[in-house]
Amino acid sequence: MATLLHLDSSLFPTVGSTSRTVTGAFREVWEARHPHSSVVYRDLAADPVPHLDSVAASAGFADPATHTAEQATAFAARLALVEELERADAVLIGAPMYNFSIPSTLKAWLDQVILPGRTAGPASTLKGKPVTVVASRGGSYAPGTPRESFEYVQNYLGDLLSEMLSLDVDFIVPELTLARTNPAMAELIPLADASREKALEDANTKAKSLADRLVSSAA
């Protein structure tokens, strides 16, 4: 039985969130393909994990036998998140762009699960694990667009997830999501609708492909 770890970080409910809509479509196909699969869900906006502090960070670099009681408690919380990630066969992340970057709640989760010598580094326990990121954004930051240089979501997550955590990263990128609510972007509505439809098609295709691949590898 395969396990999908599904993380959402949009501030908005599904009705107002493109990233949640697309991750939901991906998950729906995954569950149809894996009727007996397990899905572990974290809504990082509704139930955020703590930001990494000096106690939890220092505990990650110290021998557990030397931990203070405070460090032991903080490290146990980090390990619970790390082990949840390690147990997953695949990961799905909703990562909308806010102010050119990822939501702080997603950054907090990443800081907690990046554990040097375990999940991070050449011998990462996550090596090769597939992760699909839905990187939605209100405008367009695609190559050749005026704001290409402001793209700090796909570039950041691509490097961090693949280089630091050794994950096998794939992206779905719905753009221009503000076109229907921002009058200044009205002329871009057809492009926005096309991008949304492509994202939903990609979610369908990629979820099927990944689910079938995991079934095949487990056989």
Coordinates of N, CA and C in Angstrom, one line a residue:
M1 N 0.8 -1.2 0.0 CA 0.0 0.0 0.0 C 0.9 1.2 0.0
A2 N 0.7 2.1 -1.0 CA 1.5 3.3 -1.1 C 0.9 4.4 -0.2
T3 N 1.8 5.3 0.2 CA 1.4 6.4 1.1 C 1.8 7.7 0.4
L4 N 0.8 8.6 0.3 CA 1.0 10.0 -0.2 C 1.0 11.0 0.9
L5 N 2.0 11.8 1.0 CA 2.0 12.9 2.0 C 1.6 14.2 1.2
H6 N 0.5 14.7 1.6 CA -0.1 15.9 0.9 C 0.0 17.1 1.8
L7 N 0.7 18.1 1.3 CA 0.8 19.4 2.0 C 0.2 20.5 1.3
D8 N -0.7 21.3 1.9 CA -1.2 22.5 1.3 C -0.7 23.7 2.2
S9 N -0.5 24.8 1.5 CA 0.0 26.0 2.3 C -0.7 27.3 1.9
S10 N -1.7 27.2 1.0 CA -2.5 28.4 0.6 C -3.3 28.9 1.8
L11 N -3.3 30.3 1.9 CA -4.1 30.9 2.9 C -5.6 30.8 2.7
F12 N -6.0 30.5 1.5 CA -7.4 30.5 1.1 C -8.0 29.1 1.0
P13 N -9.3 29.0 1.2 CA -9.9 27.7 1.0 C -9.9 27.2 -0.5
T14 N -10.3 26.0 -0.7 CA -10.2 25.5 -2.1 C -11.0 26.3 -3.1
V15 N -12.1 26.8 -2.7 CA -12.9 27.6 -3.7 C -12.1 28.9 -4.2
G16 N -11.2 29.4 -3.4 CA -10.4 30.5 -3.8 C -9.0 30.3 -4.0
S17 N -8.6 29.0 -4.0 CA -7.2 28.7 -4.2 C -6.9 27.8 -5.3
T18 N -6.1 28.2 -6.3 CA -5.7 27.4 -7.4 C -4.9 26.3 -7.0
S19 N -3.9 26.5 -6.1 CA -3.0 25.4 -5.7 C -3.8 24.3 -5.0
R20 N -4.7 24.7 -4.1 CA -5.6 23.7 -3.4 C -6.4 22.9 -4.5
T21 N -7.0 23.6 -5.4 CA -7.8 23.0 -6.4 C -7.0 21.9 -7.2
V22 N -5.7 22.3 -7.6 CA -4.9 21.4 -8.4 C -4.4 20.2 -7.5
T23 N -3.9 20.5 -6.3 CA -3.5 19.4 -5.5 C -4.6 18.5 -5.2
G24 N -5.8 19.0 -5.0 CA -7.0 18.2 -4.8 C -7.3 17.3 -6.0
A25 N -7.2 17.8 -7.2 CA -7.4 17.0 -8.4 C -6.3 15.9 -8.5
F26 N -5.1 16.2 -8.2 CA -4.0 15.2 -8.2 C -4.4 14.1 -7.1
R27 N -4.7 14.5 -5.9 CA -5.0 13.5 -4.9 C -6.2 12.7 -5.3
E28 N -7.2 13.3 -5.9 CA -8.4 12.5 -6.3 C -8.1 11.4 -7.3
V29 N -7.2 11.7 -8.2 CA -6.8 10.7 -9.2 C -5.9 9.6 -8.5
W30 N -5.0 10.1 -7.6 CA -4.2 9.2 -6.9 C -5.0 8.2 -6.1
E31 N -6.0 8.6 -5.4 CA -6.8 7.7 -4.6 C -7.7 6.8 -5.5
A32 N -8.1 7.3 -6.7 CA -8.8 6.4 -7.6 C -7.9 5.3 -8.1
R33 N -6.7 5.7 -8.3 CA -5.7 4.7 -8.9 C -5.2 3.8 -7.8
H34 N -5.2 4.3 -6.5 CA -4.7 3.5 -5.4 C -5.9 3.4 -4.4
P35 N -6.9 2.7 -4.6 CA -8.1 2.7 -3.7 C -7.8 2.3 -2.3
H36 N -6.7 1.6 -2.1 CA -6.3 1.1 -0.7 C -5.1 1.9 -0.2
S37 N -4.8 3.0 -0.9 CA -3.7 3.8 -0.5 C -3.9 4.6 0.8
S38 N -2.9 5.1 1.4 CA -3.0 6.0 2.5 C -2.6 7.4 2.2
V39 N -3.3 8.4 2.6 CA -3.0 9.8 2.4 C -2.8 10.4 3.7
V40 N -1.7 11.0 4.0 CA -1.4 11.8 5.2 C -1.5 13.3 4.7
Y41 N -2.4 14.0 5.4 CA -2.7 15.4 4.9 C -2.3 16.4 6.0
R42 N -1.6 17.4 5.6 CA -1.2 18.5 6.4 C -1.6 19.8 5.8
D43 N -2.5 20.6 6.4 CA -2.9 21.9 6.0 C -2.0 22.9 6.8
L44 N -0.9 23.3 6.2 CA 0.0 24.1 6.9 C -0.5 25.5 7.2
A45 N -1.5 26.0 6.5 CA -2.1 27.3 6.8 C -3.0 27.2 8.1
A46 N -3.8 26.1 8.1 CA -4.8 25.9 9.2 C -4.1 25.4 10.5
D47 N -3.1 24.6 10.3 CA -2.4 24.0 11.4 C -0.9 24.0 11.2
P48 N -0.3 25.2 11.3 CA 1.2 25.4 11.0 C 2.1 24.7 12.0
V49 N 3.2 24.2 11.5 CA 4.2 23.7 12.4 C 5.0 24.9 12.9
P50 N 5.7 24.7 14.1 CA 6.5 25.8 14.6 C 7.6 26.2 13.8
H51 N 8.0 27.4 13.7 CA 9.2 27.9 13.1 C 10.4 27.3 13.8
L52 N 11.4 27.0 13.1 CA 12.6 26.5 13.8 C 13.2 27.5 14.7
D53 N 13.5 27.1 15.9 CA 14.2 28.0 16.8 C 15.5 27.5 17.2
S54 N 16.2 28.2 18.1 CA 17.6 27.9 18.4 C 17.7 26.5 19.1
V55 N 16.7 26.2 19.9 CA 16.7 25.0 20.7 C 16.6 23.8 19.7
A56 N 15.6 23.8 18.8 CA 15.4 22.7 17.9 C 16.5 22.6 16.9
A57 N 17.1 23.8 16.5 CA 18.2 23.7 15.5 C 19.4 23.2 16.2
S58 N 19.7 23.6 17.3 CA 21.0 23.1 18.0 C 20.8 21.6 18.3
A59 N 19.6 21.1 18.6 CA 19.4 19.7 18.9 C 19.7 18.9 17.7
G60 N 19.5 19.4 16.5 CA 19.8 18.7 15.3 C 21.2 18.4 15.1
F61 N 22.1 19.2 15.7 CA 23.5 19.1 15.5 C 24.2 18.4 16.7
A62 N 23.5 18.1 17.7 CA 24.1 17.5 18.9 C 23.7 16.0 19.1
D63 N 24.5 15.3 19.8 CA 24.3 13.9 20.1 C 23.0 13.9 21.0
P64 N 22.0 13.1 20.6 CA 20.8 13.0 21.4 C 21.0 12.7 22.9
A65 N 22.1 12.0 23.2 CA 22.4 11.6 24.5 C 22.8 12.9 25.4
T66 N 23.1 13.9 24.7 CA 23.5 15.2 25.4 C 22.4 16.2 25.4
H67 N 21.2 15.9 24.8 CA 20.2 16.8 24.8 C 19.7 17.2 26.2
T68 N 19.4 18.5 26.3 CA 18.6 18.9 27.5 C 17.2 18.5 27.4
A69 N 16.4 18.6 28.4 CA 15.0 18.2 28.3 C 14.3 19.1 27.3
E70 N 14.6 20.4 27.2 CA 14.0 21.2 26.2 C 14.4 20.8 24.8
Q71 N 15.7 20.5 24.6 CA 16.1 20.1 23.3 C 15.5 18.7 22.9
A72 N 15.3 17.8 23.8 CA 14.7 16.5 23.6 C 13.3 16.7 23.1
T73 N 12.5 17.6 23.7 CA 11.2 17.8 23.3 C 11.1 18.4 21.9
A74 N 11.9 19.4 21.7 CA 11.9 20.1 20.4 C 12.4 19.1 19.3
F75 N 13.4 18.3 19.6 CA 13.9 17.4 18.6 C 12.9 16.2 18.3
A76 N 12.2 15.8 19.3 CA 11.1 14.8 19.1 C 10.1 15.3 18.1
A77 N 9.7 16.6 18.2 CA 8.7 17.1 17.3 C 9.3 17.2 15.9
R78 N 10.6 17.5 15.7 CA 11.2 17.5 14.4 C 11.2 16.1 13.8
L79 N 11.6 15.1 14.7 CA 11.7 13.7 14.2 C 10.3 13.2 13.7
A80 N 9.3 13.6 14.4 CA 7.9 13.2 14.0 C 7.6 13.6 12.6
L81 N 8.0 14.9 12.2 CA 7.8 15.4 10.9 C 8.7 14.7 9.9
V82 N 10.0 14.5 10.3 CA 11.0 13.8 9.4 C 10.5 12.4 9.1
E83 N 10.1 11.6 10.1 CA 9.7 10.2 9.9 C 8.4 10.1 9.1
E84 N 7.5 11.1 9.2 CA 6.3 11.2 8.4 C 6.7 11.3 6.9
L85 N 7.7 12.2 6.7 CA 8.2 12.4 5.3 C 8.9 11.1 4.8
E86 N 9.7 10.5 5.6 CA 10.4 9.3 5.2 C 9.5 8.2 4.9
R87 N 8.4 8.0 5.6 CA 7.4 6.9 5.4 C 6.6 7.1 4.1
A88 N 6.5 8.3 3.7 CA 5.7 8.5 2.4 C 6.4 7.9 1.2
D89 N 5.6 7.4 0.3 CA 6.2 6.9 -1.0 C 6.2 8.0 -2.0
A90 N 5.4 9.0 -1.8 CA 5.4 10.2 -2.7 C 4.9 11.4 -1.9
V91 N 5.2 12.6 -2.4 CA 4.9 13.8 -1.7 C 4.2 14.8 -2.7
L92 N 3.2 15.5 -2.2 CA 2.5 16.4 -3.0 C 2.4 17.7 -2.2
I93 N 2.9 18.8 -2.8 CA 3.0 20.1 -2.1 C 2.3 21.2 -2.9
G94 N 1.4 21.9 -2.2 CA 0.8 23.1 -2.8 C 1.6 24.3 -2.4
A95 N 2.2 25.0 -3.3 CA 3.1 26.1 -3.0 C 2.8 27.4 -3.8
P96 N 1.8 28.1 -3.4 CA 1.5 29.4 -4.1 C 2.5 30.4 -3.8
M97 N 2.7 31.3 -4.8 CA 3.6 32.4 -4.6 C 3.0 33.5 -3.9
Y98 N 3.6 33.9 -2.8 CA 3.2 35.1 -2.0 C 4.4 36.1 -2.0
N99 N 4.3 37.3 -2.5 CA 5.3 38.3 -2.4 C 6.7 37.7 -3.0
F100 N 6.5 37.0 -4.1 CA 7.6 36.5 -4.9 C 8.2 35.2 -4.3
S101 N 7.7 34.7 -3.1 CA 8.3 33.6 -2.5 C 7.3 32.6 -2.0
I102 N 7.7 31.6 -1.3 CA 6.7 30.6 -0.7 C 6.1 31.0 0.6
P103 N 5.0 30.5 0.9 CA 4.4 30.9 2.2 C 5.3 30.5 3.4
S104 N 5.3 31.4 4.4 CA 6.2 31.1 5.5 C 5.9 29.8 6.2
T105 N 4.7 29.4 6.2 CA 4.3 28.1 6.8 C 5.0 26.9 6.1
L106 N 5.1 27.0 4.8 CA 5.8 26.0 4.1 C 7.3 26.0 4.4
K107 N 7.9 27.2 4.5 CA 9.3 27.4 4.8 C 9.5 26.8 6.2
A108 N 8.6 27.0 7.2 CA 8.8 26.5 8.5 C 8.8 25.0 8.5
W109 N 7.9 24.3 7.7 CA 7.9 22.9 7.6 C 9.3 22.4 7.0
L110 N 9.7 23.1 6.0 CA 11.0 22.7 5.3 C 12.1 22.8 6.3
D111 N 12.2 23.9 7.1 CA 13.3 24.0 8.1 C 13.2 22.9 9.1
Q112 N 12.1 22.4 9.5 CA 11.9 21.4 10.4 C 12.4 20.0 9.9
V113 N 12.1 19.7 8.6 CA 12.5 18.4 8.1 C 13.9 18.3 7.4
I114 N 14.5 19.5 7.2 CA 15.9 19.5 6.7 C 16.8 19.2 7.9
L115 N 17.3 17.9 7.9 CA 18.1 17.5 9.1 C 19.4 17.0 8.5
P116 N 20.5 17.8 8.7 CA 21.8 17.4 8.2 C 22.2 16.0 8.7
G117 N 22.8 15.2 7.8 CA 23.2 13.9 8.2 C 22.1 12.9 8.2
R118 N 20.9 13.3 7.9 CA 19.8 12.3 7.8 C 19.0 12.6 6.5
T119 N 18.1 13.6 6.5 CA 17.4 13.9 5.3 C 18.2 14.8 4.3
A120 N 19.2 15.6 4.8 CA 20.0 16.5 4.0 C 21.4 15.9 3.9
G121 N 21.9 16.0 2.7 CA 23.3 15.5 2.5 C 23.4 14.4 1.5
P122 N 24.6 13.9 1.2 CA 24.7 12.9 0.1 C 24.1 11.6 0.4
A123 N 23.9 11.3 1.7 CA 23.2 10.0 2.1 C 21.8 10.2 2.6
S124 N 21.1 11.2 2.0 CA 19.8 11.5 2.4 C 18.9 10.3 2.4
T125 N 18.1 10.2 3.4 CA 17.1 9.1 3.6 C 15.9 9.3 2.6
L126 N 15.9 10.4 1.9 CA 14.8 10.7 1.0 C 15.2 10.6 -0.5
K127 N 16.4 10.1 -0.7 CA 16.9 10.1 -2.0 C 16.0 9.3 -3.0
G128 N 15.7 10.1 -4.1 CA 14.9 9.5 -5.2 C 13.4 9.5 -4.9
K129 N 12.9 10.0 -3.8 CA 11.5 10.0 -3.5 C 10.8 11.0 -4.4
P130 N 9.7 10.7 -5.1 CA 9.1 11.6 -5.9 C 8.3 12.7 -5.2
V131 N 8.4 13.9 -5.6 CA 7.6 15.0 -5.0 C 7.1 15.9 -6.2
T132 N 5.8 16.1 -6.1 CA 5.1 17.0 -7.1 C 4.7 18.3 -6.4
V133 N 5.2 19.4 -7.0 CA 4.9 20.7 -6.4 C 4.0 21.5 -7.3
V134 N 2.9 22.0 -6.8 CA 2.0 22.8 -7.5 C 2.3 24.3 -7.2
A135 N 3.1 24.9 -8.1 CA 3.6 26.2 -7.8 C 2.7 27.3 -8.5
S136 N 1.6 27.7 -7.9 CA 0.7 28.6 -8.6 C 1.2 30.0 -8.3
R137 N 0.8 31.0 -9.2 CA 1.2 32.3 -9.0 C 0.2 33.3 -9.7
G138 N 0.0 34.5 -9.2 CA -1.0 35.4 -9.7 C -0.6 36.0 -11.0
G139 N 0.7 36.1 -11.3 CA 1.1 36.6 -12.6 C 1.8 35.6 -13.4
S140 N 2.7 36.0 -14.3 CA 3.5 35.0 -15.0 C 5.0 35.4 -14.8
Y141 N 5.8 34.4 -14.5 CA 7.2 34.5 -14.2 C 8.0 33.6 -15.1
A142 N 7.3 33.2 -16.2 CA 7.9 32.2 -17.2 C 9.1 32.9 -17.9
P143 N 10.0 32.0 -18.4 CA 11.1 32.6 -19.2 C 10.7 33.5 -20.3
G144 N 11.3 34.6 -20.4 CA 11.0 35.6 -21.4 C 9.9 36.6 -21.0
T145 N 9.3 36.5 -19.8 CA 8.4 37.5 -19.4 C 9.1 38.6 -18.6
P146 N 8.5 39.7 -18.4 CA 9.1 40.9 -17.8 C 9.6 40.5 -16.3
R147 N 8.8 39.6 -15.7 CA 9.2 39.3 -14.3 C 9.9 38.0 -14.1
E148 N 10.5 37.5 -15.1 CA 11.2 36.2 -15.0 C 12.2 36.3 -13.9
S149 N 12.9 37.4 -13.7 CA 13.9 37.4 -12.6 C 13.4 37.4 -11.2
F150 N 12.0 37.6 -11.1 CA 11.4 37.6 -9.7 C 10.9 36.2 -9.3
E151 N 11.2 35.2 -10.1 CA 10.7 33.8 -9.8 C 11.6 33.2 -8.8
Y152 N 11.1 33.2 -7.5 CA 11.8 32.6 -6.4 C 11.1 31.4 -5.7
V153 N 10.1 30.9 -6.4 CA 9.4 29.7 -5.9 C 9.9 28.5 -6.5
Q154 N 9.7 28.4 -7.8 CA 10.1 27.2 -8.6 C 11.6 27.0 -8.5
N155 N 12.4 28.1 -8.7 CA 13.8 28.0 -8.6 C 14.3 27.6 -7.2
Y156 N 13.7 28.2 -6.2 CA 14.1 27.9 -4.8 C 13.8 26.4 -4.5
L157 N 12.5 26.1 -4.7 CA 12.1 24.7 -4.3 C 12.8 23.7 -5.1
G158 N 13.0 24.0 -6.4 CA 13.7 23.0 -7.3 C 15.1 22.7 -6.8
D159 N 15.8 23.7 -6.4 CA 17.2 23.5 -5.9 C 17.2 22.9 -4.5
L160 N 16.4 23.4 -3.6 CA 16.4 22.9 -2.3 C 15.9 21.4 -2.2
L161 N 14.8 21.1 -2.9 CA 14.3 19.7 -2.8 C 15.2 18.7 -3.5
S162 N 15.8 19.1 -4.6 CA 16.6 18.1 -5.4 C 18.0 18.1 -4.9
E163 N 18.6 19.3 -4.6 CA 20.0 19.3 -4.3 C 20.3 19.0 -2.8
M164 N 19.5 19.5 -1.9 CA 19.7 19.3 -0.5 C 19.1 18.1 0.0
L165 N 17.8 17.8 -0.4 CA 17.1 16.6 0.1 C 17.1 15.4 -0.9
S166 N 17.7 15.6 -2.1 CA 17.9 14.5 -3.1 C 16.5 13.9 -3.5
L167 N 15.5 14.7 -3.5 CA 14.2 14.3 -4.0 C 14.1 14.4 -5.5
D168 N 13.2 13.6 -6.1 CA 12.9 13.6 -7.5 C 11.7 14.6 -7.7
V169 N 12.0 15.8 -8.2 CA 11.1 16.9 -8.1 C 10.4 17.1 -9.5
D170 N 9.1 17.3 -9.5 CA 8.3 17.6 -10.7 C 7.4 18.8 -10.3
F171 N 7.1 19.7 -11.3 CA 6.3 20.9 -11.0 C 5.1 20.9 -11.9
I172 N 4.0 21.4 -11.3 CA 2.8 21.9 -12.1 C 2.7 23.3 -11.8
V173 N 2.6 24.2 -12.9 CA 2.7 25.6 -12.7 C 1.5 26.4 -13.3
P174 N 0.4 26.5 -12.5 CA -0.7 27.4 -13.0 C -0.4 28.8 -12.8
E175 N -0.5 29.6 -13.9 CA -0.1 31.1 -13.8 C -1.3 32.0 -14.0
L176 N -1.1 33.3 -13.7 CA -2.1 34.3 -14.0 C -3.4 34.1 -13.2
T177 N -3.2 33.6 -12.0 CA -4.4 33.2 -11.2 C -5.2 34.4 -10.7
L178 N -4.6 35.6 -10.8 CA -5.4 36.8 -10.4 C -6.1 37.5 -11.5
A179 N -6.0 36.9 -12.7 CA -6.6 37.6 -13.9 C -8.1 37.9 -13.7
R180 N -8.8 37.0 -13.1 CA -10.3 37.2 -13.0 C -10.7 38.1 -11.8
T181 N -9.8 38.5 -11.0 CA -10.1 39.4 -9.9 C -9.4 40.7 -10.0
N182 N -8.4 40.8 -10.8 CA -7.7 42.1 -11.0 C -8.1 42.7 -12.4
P183 N -8.8 43.8 -12.4 CA -9.3 44.4 -13.6 C -8.1 44.7 -14.6
A184 N -7.0 45.1 -14.0 CA -5.8 45.4 -14.9 C -5.3 44.2 -15.7
M185 N -5.8 43.0 -15.3 CA -5.3 41.8 -16.0 C -6.4 41.1 -16.8
A186 N -7.5 41.9 -17.0 CA -8.7 41.3 -17.7 C -8.4 40.7 -19.0
E187 N -7.5 41.3 -19.8 CA -7.2 40.8 -21.1 C -6.4 39.5 -21.1
L188 N -5.9 39.1 -19.9 CA -5.2 37.9 -19.7 C -6.0 36.7 -19.3
I189 N -7.3 36.9 -19.1 CA -8.2 35.9 -18.7 C -8.2 34.6 -19.5
P190 N -8.2 34.7 -20.9 CA -8.1 33.5 -21.7 C -6.8 32.7 -21.4
L191 N -5.7 33.4 -21.2 CA -4.4 32.8 -20.9 C -4.5 32.1 -19.5
A192 N -5.1 32.8 -18.6 CA -5.2 32.3 -17.2 C -6.1 31.0 -17.2
D193 N -7.2 31.0 -18.0 CA -8.0 29.9 -18.0 C -7.3 28.7 -18.7
A194 N -6.5 29.0 -19.7 CA -5.8 27.9 -20.4 C -4.7 27.3 -19.5
S195 N -4.1 28.2 -18.7 CA -3.0 27.7 -17.7 C -3.7 26.9 -16.7
R196 N -4.8 27.3 -16.2 CA -5.5 26.5 -15.1 C -5.9 25.1 -15.7
E197 N -6.5 25.1 -16.9 CA -6.9 23.8 -17.5 C -5.7 22.9 -17.7
K198 N -4.6 23.5 -18.2 CA -3.4 22.7 -18.4 C -2.9 22.1 -17.0
A199 N -2.9 22.9 -16.0 CA -2.5 22.5 -14.7 C -3.4 21.3 -14.2
L200 N -4.7 21.4 -14.4 CA -5.5 20.3 -14.0 C -5.3 19.0 -14.9
E201 N -5.0 19.2 -16.2 CA -4.6 18.1 -17.0 C -3.3 17.5 -16.6
D202 N -2.4 18.3 -16.2 CA -1.1 17.8 -15.7 C -1.2 17.0 -14.4
A203 N -2.1 17.5 -13.5 CA -2.4 16.8 -12.3 C -2.9 15.5 -12.5
N204 N -3.8 15.4 -13.5 CA -4.4 14.1 -13.8 C -3.4 13.1 -14.4
T205 N -2.6 13.6 -15.4 CA -1.6 12.8 -16.0 C -0.5 12.4 -15.1
K206 N 0.0 13.3 -14.3 CA 1.1 13.0 -13.4 C 0.7 12.1 -12.3
A207 N -0.5 12.3 -11.8 CA -0.9 11.4 -10.7 C -1.1 10.0 -11.2
K208 N -1.7 9.8 -12.3 CA -1.8 8.5 -12.9 C -0.4 7.8 -13.1
S209 N 0.5 8.6 -13.7 CA 1.8 8.1 -14.0 C 2.5 7.7 -12.8
L210 N 2.5 8.5 -11.8 CA 3.2 8.3 -10.5 C 2.6 7.1 -9.8
A211 N 1.3 7.0 -9.7 CA 0.6 5.9 -9.0 C 0.9 4.6 -9.7
D212 N 0.9 4.6 -11.0 CA 1.2 3.3 -11.8 C 2.6 2.9 -11.6
R213 N 3.5 3.9 -11.6 CA 4.9 3.7 -11.4 C 5.2 3.0 -10.0
L214 N 4.6 3.5 -9.0 CA 4.8 3.0 -7.7 C 4.2 1.6 -7.5
V215 N 3.1 1.4 -8.2 CA 2.5 0.0 -8.1 C 3.4 -1.0 -8.8
S216 N 4.0 -0.5 -10.0 CA 4.9 -1.4 -10.8 C 6.1 -1.7 -10.0
S217 N 6.7 -0.7 -9.3 CA 7.9 -0.9 -8.6 C 7.7 -1.8 -7.3
A218 N 6.5 -1.8 -6.8 CA 6.2 -2.6 -5.6 C 5.9 -4.0 -6.0
A219 N 5.6 -4.3 -7.3 CA 5.1 -5.6 -7.7 C 6.3 -6.6 -7.7

